[in-house]
Amino acid sequence: EAKSLGTGPQVFNEGISSAFLRKLRLERELRFAAERGELQLVYQPQIGLASGRLEGMESLLRWRHPELGAISPSEFIPIAEETGLIREIGGWALGEACRQLGEWDRASRAVPAIAVNLSARQFMAPDLADSIRRIVREAGCDPRQIVLEITESFGITDMEPVIAVLRELKAAGFRIAIDDFGKGYSALGYLKQLPIDILKIDKSFLAELTTDPKSEALTRAIIQMAQGMELRVIAEGVETHAQMDRLRELRCDIAQGYYIDRPMPAGELEDGYLAPTR
Ligand code: C2E
Ligand code: CA
Ligand code: CA
Ligand code: CA
């Protein structure tokens, strides 16, 4: 009996320490990931539900570690946020999206827009708007081709500076999307104050859209509210034909998800979606 009592906690501790060691290692090595060329952007198409055309794409970070293999952004973005590295990594991602836009532009591949994710932590830097504008200007990009995706999860912090930064970016021509809408504690009052263009319905609603009447009712309500505010609505996490049909009935504008395509490297997106315009 005494023996078996002893093994449980030991296994448990080993589990904790290997997760802990991995985190320490990622923290240490994330610092050099960009300069070592280990970061990459992949792009997921966003399709107009009425037109069937490409309306935009979301850029998503990937970290290909030489020994640990592919590391998911849901693992390394939180580390980047905790350590403050998100500032550099976010800057790298925006610069890379702009570089890619420039490349497609020179090849006469018409790109409606590229969305770039911003984390709440990046808004803690007082010069966020300036640094975004500088990166885009130096890359020779038009801000009107860039959508900045932010989550509503910073409702807890002081919203005034966030609103000021977003207004400045909006005035510079960027479009603003609220990501994961409906997932957190939506401070609906802020929607009135935020200068937003696009609302992205959280994928948890999509998962049950065609099976749970409550999810459908909520999705319908979000779409109606967004349209009343003249926002475009993107449903993300669309995985089935049935979901596509239902979203069309609900007059959702745009769909993004595995049913259409997975996030993919620039070359693949180009071959599949960007016909040369001359
Ligand atoms: P997100 O911004 O909500 O991005 C959407 C996530 O859903 C992506 O996961 C995408 O691959 C995944 N997805 C797309 N279609 C489907 C689908 O049909 N079903 C399901 N279940 N999932 C789908 P990914 O690429 O693993 O990224 C996870 C999160 O990491 C992102 O969530 C975002 O919060 C963060 N992230 C990724 N790239 C960046 C970045 O460049 N900057 C920042 N700050 N965060 C990023
Ligand atoms: Ca996003
Ligand atoms: Ca999302
Ligand atoms: Ca998100």
Coordinates of N, CA and C in Angstrom, one line a residue, residues 44-49 53-59 112-117 146-150 175-182 196-206 209 218-219 222-227 230-238 243-244 247-248 250-258 260:
Q44 N -5.2 31.9 -44.1 CA -6.5 31.1 -44.3 C -7.5 32.0 -45.0
P45 N -8.0 31.5 -46.2 CA -8.9 32.3 -47.0 C -10.2 32.6 -46.3
Q46 N -10.8 33.7 -46.6 CA -12.1 34.1 -46.1 C -13.0 34.3 -47.3
I47 N -14.1 33.6 -47.4 CA -14.9 33.6 -48.6 C -16.3 34.2 -48.4
G48 N -16.7 35.1 -49.4 CA -18.0 35.7 -49.4 C -19.1 34.6 -49.5
L49 N -20.0 34.6 -48.6 CA -21.1 33.5 -48.7 C -22.0 33.7 -49.9
R53 N -16.5 34.4 -53.6 CA -15.2 35.0 -53.9 C -14.3 35.2 -52.7
L54 N -13.0 35.3 -52.9 CA -12.1 35.6 -51.8 C -12.3 37.0 -51.4
E55 N -12.6 37.2 -50.1 CA -12.8 38.5 -49.6 C -11.7 39.0 -48.7
G56 N -10.8 38.1 -48.3 CA -9.7 38.4 -47.5 C -9.0 37.1 -47.0
M57 N -8.0 37.3 -46.1 CA -7.4 36.1 -45.5 C -6.8 36.5 -44.2
E58 N -6.8 35.5 -43.3 CA -6.2 35.8 -42.0 C -4.8 35.2 -41.9
S59 N -3.8 36.0 -41.5 CA -2.5 35.5 -41.3 C -2.3 34.9 -39.9
P112 N -7.6 41.1 -51.7 CA -8.5 42.1 -51.1 C -8.0 42.7 -49.7
A113 N -7.5 41.8 -48.9 CA -7.1 42.3 -47.5 C -6.4 41.1 -46.8
I114 N -5.4 41.5 -45.9 CA -4.8 40.5 -45.0 C -5.1 40.9 -43.6
A115 N -5.6 40.0 -42.8 CA -5.9 40.3 -41.4 C -4.7 39.8 -40.6
V116 N -4.3 40.7 -39.6 CA -3.2 40.4 -38.7 C -3.7 40.4 -37.3
N117 N -3.3 39.5 -36.5 CA -3.8 39.4 -35.1 C -3.0 40.3 -34.2
I146 N -5.0 46.3 -44.8 CA -4.7 45.5 -43.6 C -5.9 45.6 -42.6
V147 N -6.3 44.5 -42.1 CA -7.3 44.4 -41.1 C -6.6 44.0 -39.8
L148 N -6.8 44.7 -38.7 CA -6.2 44.4 -37.4 C -7.3 43.7 -36.6
E149 N -7.0 42.4 -36.2 CA -7.9 41.7 -35.4 C -7.6 41.8 -33.9
I150 N -8.5 42.2 -33.1 CA -8.3 42.3 -31.7 C -9.4 41.5 -31.0
R175 N -8.4 48.8 -41.1 CA -9.7 48.3 -40.7 C -9.6 47.5 -39.4
I176 N -10.6 47.5 -38.6 CA -10.5 46.8 -37.3 C -11.6 45.7 -37.2
A177 N -11.1 44.6 -36.8 CA -12.1 43.5 -36.5 C -12.0 43.0 -35.1
I178 N -13.2 42.7 -34.5 CA -13.3 42.1 -33.2 C -13.3 40.6 -33.4
D179 N -12.3 40.0 -32.8 CA -12.1 38.5 -32.9 C -12.9 37.8 -31.8
D180 N -13.2 36.5 -32.0 CA -13.8 35.7 -31.0 C -15.0 36.3 -30.3
F181 N -15.8 37.0 -31.1 CA -16.9 37.8 -30.5 C -17.9 36.8 -29.9
G182 N -18.3 37.1 -28.7 CA -19.3 36.3 -28.0 C -18.7 35.3 -27.0
I196 N -15.0 49.9 -35.1 CA -14.8 48.7 -35.7 C -15.5 48.5 -37.0
D197 N -15.0 47.7 -37.9 CA -15.6 47.4 -39.2 C -16.1 46.0 -39.4
I198 N -15.5 45.1 -38.6 CA -15.8 43.7 -38.8 C -16.0 43.0 -37.5
L199 N -16.9 42.1 -37.4 CA -17.1 41.3 -36.2 C -17.0 39.8 -36.6
K200 N -16.1 39.1 -35.9 CA -15.9 37.7 -36.1 C -16.5 36.9 -35.0
I201 N -17.5 36.1 -35.4 CA -18.3 35.3 -34.5 C -17.4 34.1 -34.0
D202 N -17.3 33.9 -32.7 CA -16.4 32.9 -32.2 C -16.8 31.5 -32.6
K203 N -15.7 30.7 -32.8 CA -16.0 29.4 -33.4 C -16.8 28.5 -32.5
S204 N -16.9 28.8 -31.2 CA -17.7 27.9 -30.3 C -19.2 28.0 -30.7
F205 N -19.7 29.1 -31.3 CA -21.0 29.1 -31.8 C -21.3 28.3 -33.0
L206 N -20.2 28.3 -33.9 CA -20.3 27.5 -35.1 C -20.4 26.0 -34.8
L209 N -23.9 25.3 -34.3 CA -24.9 26.0 -35.0 C -26.0 25.2 -35.6
L218 N -28.4 32.6 -31.0 CA -27.3 33.6 -30.6 C -26.6 34.1 -31.9
T219 N -26.3 33.1 -32.8 CA -25.6 33.5 -34.0 C -26.5 34.4 -34.8
I222 N -26.4 37.9 -33.2 CA -25.1 38.6 -33.5 C -25.1 39.1 -34.9
I223 N -25.5 38.3 -35.9 CA -25.5 38.8 -37.3 C -26.4 40.0 -37.4
Q224 N -27.6 39.9 -36.8 CA -28.6 41.0 -37.0 C -28.0 42.3 -36.3
M225 N -27.5 42.1 -35.1 CA -26.9 43.3 -34.5 C -25.8 43.9 -35.3
A226 N -24.9 43.1 -35.8 CA -23.8 43.6 -36.6 C -24.3 44.3 -37.8
Q227 N -25.3 43.7 -38.5 CA -25.8 44.4 -39.7 C -26.5 45.7 -39.3
E230 N -23.9 48.2 -39.3 CA -23.2 48.2 -40.6 C -21.8 47.7 -40.4
L231 N -21.7 46.6 -39.7 CA -20.4 45.9 -39.7 C -20.5 44.6 -40.6
R232 N -19.4 44.2 -41.1 CA -19.3 42.9 -41.8 C -19.2 41.8 -40.8
V233 N -19.8 40.7 -41.1 CA -19.7 39.6 -40.1 C -18.9 38.4 -40.8
I234 N -17.9 37.9 -40.0 CA -17.2 36.7 -40.5 C -17.5 35.6 -39.5
A235 N -17.9 34.4 -40.0 CA -18.0 33.3 -39.1 C -16.8 32.5 -39.3
E236 N -16.1 32.2 -38.2 CA -14.9 31.4 -38.3 C -15.1 30.0 -37.7
G237 N -14.3 29.0 -38.1 CA -14.5 27.7 -37.6 C -15.6 26.9 -38.4
V238 N -15.8 27.3 -39.6 CA -16.8 26.7 -40.4 C -16.2 25.3 -40.9
Q243 N -23.2 23.9 -42.1 CA -23.0 25.2 -41.4 C -22.9 26.3 -42.5
M244 N -22.3 26.0 -43.6 CA -22.2 27.0 -44.7 C -23.7 27.4 -45.1
L247 N -25.4 29.5 -42.5 CA -24.9 30.8 -42.4 C -25.4 31.7 -43.6
R248 N -25.5 31.0 -44.7 CA -26.1 31.7 -45.9 C -27.5 32.2 -45.6
L250 N -28.8 32.8 -42.8 CA -28.8 33.8 -41.7 C -28.2 35.1 -42.3
R251 N -27.8 35.1 -43.5 CA -27.2 36.3 -44.2 C -25.9 36.7 -43.6
C252 N -25.1 35.8 -43.1 CA -23.7 36.1 -42.7 C -22.9 36.5 -44.0
D253 N -22.0 37.4 -43.8 CA -21.3 37.9 -45.0 C -20.2 36.9 -45.5
I254 N -19.3 36.5 -44.5 CA -18.1 35.8 -44.9 C -17.9 34.6 -44.0
A255 N -17.3 33.6 -44.6 CA -17.0 32.3 -43.9 C -15.5 32.0 -44.0
Q256 N -15.0 31.4 -42.9 CA -13.6 31.0 -42.8 C -13.6 29.7 -42.0
G257 N -12.9 28.7 -42.5 CA -12.8 27.5 -41.7 C -12.3 26.3 -42.6
Y258 N -12.1 25.2 -41.9 CA -11.5 24.0 -42.5 C -12.4 23.5 -43.7
I260 N -13.7 25.2 -45.9 CA -13.2 26.0 -47.1 C -11.8 25.6 -47.4

